[in-house]
Every structure is written in C-alpha cells, then in structure tokens.
Amino acid sequence: MKTPSTTSARLAGRIKHLTGSVARDILSRTQDKEIISFAGGLPDATLWQDLKLPEVPPAAYQYGPSEGEHSLRSILAERNNSLGLPATPENTLITSGSQQGIDLAAKLLLEPGTPLILEAPSYLAAIQVFSLFEAELHTLAVDTDGICPQALDRLLTETQAPAVYLNPTFQNPSGKCYSLERRQQIAAVLDQHGTLLMEDDPYRDIYYDEAPPAPIASFLKSAPWIYFASVSKTLIPGLRLGSLTCSPELYDDLLKLKQASDLHSNRPAQFIAASMLADEAERAERIEGLCQHYRQKRDSMQQALAQHFTDLATWEIPSGGMFFWLDLEQSIDLYAALEKTLEKGVAFMPGSPFFTEKCDQGCSIRINFSLVSPKSMDKGIKILSDAVRDLQQASTCVESIA
Amino acid sequence: MKTPSTTSARLAGRIKHLTGSVARDILSRTQDKEIISFAGGLPDATLWQDLKLPEVPPAAYQYGPSEGEHSLRSILAERNNSLGLPATPENTLITSGSQQGIDLAAKLLLEPGTPLILEAPSYLAAIQVFSLFEAELHTLAVDTDGICPQALDRLLTETQAPAVYLNPTFQNPSGKCYSLERRQQIAAVLDQHGTLLMEDDPYRDIYYDEAPPAPIASFLKSAPWIYFASVSKTLIPGLRLGSLTCSPELYDDLLKLKQASDLHSNRPAQFIAASMLADEAERAERIEGLCQHYRQKRDSMQQALAQHFTDLATWEIPSGGMFFWLDLEQSIDLYAALEKTLEKGVAFMPGSPFFTEKCDQGCSIRINFSLVSPKSMDKGIKILSDAVRDLQQASTCVESIA
C-alpha cells in the first residue's frame, strides 16, 4: 500500500514505514457507489436517522482545556470506575477518537527499535501507528481465550518489551473475548515484569450473550497502564471522540502530548456527548437497543455464512463486537478475490493487514456485520463465496496440472 | 515547565524534551477566576454570543474520509487559490486545527537531530512540537520586514536544514508582517536550496490597514511547501478546524499521517464550517466586521500602553493579528512579575517561551488585545506596568547597593 515518494523534500526515516489503512482505501474506492460493504467497521446509520443533536451552548465555541470538558471526563471516569478501573476525571483525557489515544501512547513510549508486543491478528490502525514510530513488533497468537500468559511471560523475558498492546474484548478483527481467568493471569505476568499495558476496549458495550469480564487493567496491582475507550461504536462516530484513562503518573505527559497534537478536541462534540450520556438509565436503554439490533444482524450473518461458507472456511460465532473472522481451508490470493467482488459490488477485508510483516498470516477474511442490511447480507456473502470458490478451484486446477 | 516523570514505565527519549505550553498553564490557573487576561490568543466571545450553529445533517454522524469533507476542502482551496497558491481540493487536507498540521509536518520531516530553521521569536506551540520530535533548532532574528534573506541563505548553507518554519503574517508573538519584497527574496533563497517551507498563516484575514502581501509559498517556483490555515481566529475556535495545503507530491504521505493520527476530524464541525463559509459575500462582510471590532481594541490597547509603558518599553503598533510585543528597556524576572500581576487578577505572557533555548531571548512581553474588553484594558495594563516598574526599581536598587 506504500506509494514511493517522489518529492525532493528530505523526509524523516519513519516515513518509509508509513502505510495507509487498507480498510480506508477500500472505503474510498467504494464511497460513491452502491456497494454491499463488509469491509469497514461502521455502525449502522439507520440507528440515528431520526436523531437530532442536542443544542450546543455558545460557551463551547471558545478554545477549551486540553484535557477536555470536566463534565464529560466525569461521566467517562464514573463509567470506567464501574468496570473496576481506578478512574477519576483527573486521570481521564478526552481524545479525538481512541485512534488519537494510540498515537499519544506511541509518542510516549516508542522510539526506533523499541520492542512492543501485540496480538496476531491485531487492530490494523494500531499496527500502522506502531510501525510509523518504528517499534520492533513481536506478536503472540490469540486462541479462543486470548493470548497465552506463559507465552507472554517468555516473550517479555526475551524481548524486554516496555509495553504490550491488547484488544481483549470482542477483538478487532478476530471477535475473540478473553476469559476472566486469562485476564487475571495476564495482569499477573505484566505486574511481575512491570510492563505497561495499553488496553484498547471500544467494543465492550456491544455484547450478545453475557457482559464481558472486567478490563485486564482492572486486575493490575503495580504495572503502569493506559486504557482506551471510544464513543464511536455506541454513540456517533462522526464526533471523533474517545478517551484514555491511565496510571496517574503518566497523565501529565499524555496531557502535554495531547496539547502538542491539536490543543484540544472539538468542544461542541464534547458538550453533545456529555448531554447524551448524562442520564445513565437512558444510556443503558440505548445500548440495550443497540445490542438487540446488532444481535439480529449477527444472527443473519451467521445464517448467510452457514449457507455459503461451510465448505470453504471455519469460524467462531462472535459473542460481541462487529466482526466475523473466517479462516479459509485453502489459501488463495485474497486481493484477487477482492478485485472480483468489487466488480460485483461487494467489499470485504483480507486478513493480512491485521498481521505484522514477520508473523504467520494464514489466509483469513474479516467480515463486518454492523453496516449491511440483513437482506443484502445473503446476496453479498454469496458473491464473496463464489469468488473464493472460483479462485480455490483455479488454484487446485493449476496444482493438478503441475 | 517540565515535571520530572516518576513512572516505572520506560518512556521514549523524546519525552525529555516534552514541555507544556506556558500560555495554557496560565490559562488553566486562571480558568475559574475573574481575571483580565492578556496571556492567551483567544478571540472575543462577544462576537458569537448570539450565534446559533447551523443544523447538522445525520449524514455527518457516520465515519468520514480522512482528507475531510469535499465541500469544505473546495471552499478552502478556492480561498488559497485567490491568494496565489496552486491549491485544489486534491492537495487540501482538513486538520484538527492548524496545530495538528504542525504535528503532521513534524512526523513527515523530523527525526532526532534534523536541523530546522525558525524565526526568533516563533510560535511557542510549534517550538513545543519540533522540540518533541528532537529537531536541532536554529533561529533567525525578525526585523521590521521579516527575517533577512541573506542570513537565511548562509544558515541554510551552514546547517543543510531540510525545512524552514515561518509565520510571516502578523506573526505570533511579534505581530510583524513580512514585506512583499522580503517574501519574494525568501522564496528565491528557498528555491535555490530546495528547502521545504512550512508557512503558518492563521492571522492573514485580521488586518487593520491594508491587506497583507501574498503568502511566501505563492512565490516558490520549485521548493516543496506546506501551508497551514485555520478557522479558529475568524470563525469558531472550539470547532478545532484547520487545513493544510501542500506540494502535491507530499499530500499522500500527509494524508496517511492524518489517518494514523485520528482517522479524520470531527464531521459536524466540517459541515458547520462549510455552511458558514459557503457564501463568499457573507464571509467577507463577517471578516470586515471582525477587523473593525479588533481594530478598535488594538487602538484602545495602544492608548493604554502609551499611557503606562512609554518609559518602560518599546513596541511597534501591529497592523494585524492579535498581539503587541513589548521590548523592556531593562531586564527583569518576568515570572516574578507574573506572580505579582496574577495576585491582582492580571495575566500576561513572558516572552521567553517564544524562543528556543539557545538563542538570545531579550526581555519581552506578549500582550493579547482580542479578548479583554476596552474598559478593562487600561486597568490591567496599569497593574502590569506597576509590577514591571516595581521590579525594575528593586533591581536598580540592588545594583546601586552592589
């Protein structure tokens, strides 16, 4: 995805590691077309089609504090507190989406060659940021319950990585949710090594069976931590609002990094979010409706996949979040498949951008089910399965001729 | 301003160069008090007290493109075009304030030890970002017409700096505006060396005599450039919206850096700005009113300064922007003066944060005149001049005793 630069300008060394997001490239190619897109991670716009934003007071028009509005920080801190995190407004920072939280943490922690441990697969836009800051990325495979605590222990001893980045709750892209026991074991390993945990938790509220276990950070006794949350998945993504909460001793540096990045986040958005989140009962009711809505979509998607993909791939039914993760039985060129499906008006995400260059990438597909209407799902999944089947047969053909 | 970190976390080397903004520290100390503040660079909130924001369509609630809304990019590109810049929507990127533009440019250009040339004094939050990215900062003094082209030529030869950062139009903090001739000469020097120009231009629209000359970037023939603009000073600062326009070959990398930083800027704000800027005649009328309003404030401030500071300092009357820059006749500890004036409810900005550590800092004060009401100006300037006079007399006393 890297276009070689032809400028006469002398650029920083990190730019050779700069990649775009494949998902956003696909999105921009499909923006003006009628397309069935399983590619992005977009909420369903029908959920807010009748929503009018609350009025914004002129007080929100002036420059504001870099840490964000106290009202919103209080609401988000209280929420994090209820999850077991030692959160107060004083260690909670409003960010321009949790993506900015990742950028601030990268600035805080990473220099060329800093070892950093991630899951395989991991969130592609986090890989993008960590690569840009020239970290040396090490990965651990995710099984049904999460990464293996013993493997983490060994890798920490081996690499002396100062930090670990995890997305343990309905992970993007795999949909996996770490068990309570794993969370406690991982926290113990991090405490033992004194390793900083970056925990990215944007999907926590969207669950279809039971509520997920508490954040890993809530089980830490001494290791430093940064916990990223977002309102993009449950409120309004266009606001670009998220938050980070962290060990108090990290807060001052993260606040200065925020200030240097953009002074502060959009203030009307902060007033809107604070107003929409102020009433806890109302918030709970809205989230409950959202979960019901997406649960139906998950079930429709499972039905379509069972119909068209049973002979082609294996997968687990996600108990939260917005994605299915399909492991294909036979490897094919997924970008060739993508070209075929785009011609027929269907977009999906090949799995490779969710892996670092070094690790085993298998042959997987991420399927988003939050955006597309149930009636388009079957049509789109059929087109996708046809493309995969064609390419598999072509490759089997080549193999048998050879 | 650097608080030593006491965390057990291992932080990146750049964090030892991380400073907060003195202006924002003073702002946060004075936030809940009735204070006469000459410290910040805040627009006058009375200008928008009756403003109701235009309604935002639900289309703005979804995730959007990283480059920003096409409608807003078109309006801003057209505006830049009218200034002589080769701007189109395709080389215009919406940023979260021009502060974010500086952050993106720093990511694009700077690694530890990269030489970079700035004005002395320069915009303090730019110094903050460039220091964080560990550039080696070199400065050139600003005379009445701008930096000296011959001195720039020599410093470029000596340092081989790949980039120069300038704020040539009603500079923050000095209020200086580069002459047309200087702009053309500087462009020629940059072309000759192939040096990238970062031109920061947030105050261009706010002028009190005649319109300022075209941007330096408009005179470049071959050198790469990035031009930062902002709507914070002329529309609504709380929106946190700015833009950058650049040499086309730099755009793709800057767009990916934007994507990695926060995916995209707040969308409702982009719809609001596009709606408020759509009608050019209306925009021109609004800016004209704004200039009249601030011209009166500048004149009131000049009157107060002439009354209380004539024996203490020299200054030029700014022909645009939001600041007076006072050179004190006799050096004093301005932070001691600030403690004194804060006790009496007056805030101002000592000049030193606008200089890099290495360069001669003189003894200057930046006075903002856009925020405070004319009737409070005389009172506040009197308190400030009393504090300066007391400290000067105390220091003269000590000298004559010694």
mmCIF file of C-alpha atoms in Angstrom, chain A residues 8 16 37 48 51 78 126 128 170 185 188 216 228 242 313 360:
data_model
loop_
_atom_site.group_PDB
_atom_site.id
_atom_site.type_symbol
_atom_site.label_atom_id
_atom_site.label_comp_id
_atom_site.label_asym_id
_atom_site.label_seq_id
_atom_site.Cartn_x
_atom_site.Cartn_y
_atom_site.Cartn_z
ATOM 1 C CA SER A 8 12.669 16.393 -3.479
ATOM 2 C CA LYS A 16 9.412 4.516 4.878
ATOM 3 C CA SER A 37 -19.596 -3.429 2.220
ATOM 4 C CA TRP A 48 -29.509 7.547 14.208
ATOM 5 C CA LEU A 51 -31.591 11.701 15.864
ATOM 6 C CA GLU A 78 -17.516 7.052 36.508
ATOM 7 C CA ALA A 126 -2.638 0.346 15.723
ATOM 8 C CA GLN A 128 0.056 1.322 11.348
ATOM 9 C CA PHE A 170 -14.502 -8.768 21.073
ATOM 10 C CA GLN A 185 -3.201 -14.351 34.577
ATOM 11 C CA ALA A 188 -0.153 -11.037 36.965
ATOM 12 C CA ILE A 216 -7.291 -6.538 32.206
ATOM 13 C CA PHE A 228 -8.571 3.482 25.587
ATOM 14 C CA GLY A 242 -12.701 8.873 22.643
ATOM 15 C CA ALA A 313 -13.853 -21.768 5.913
ATOM 16 C CA ASP A 360 2.349 -16.169 10.096
#
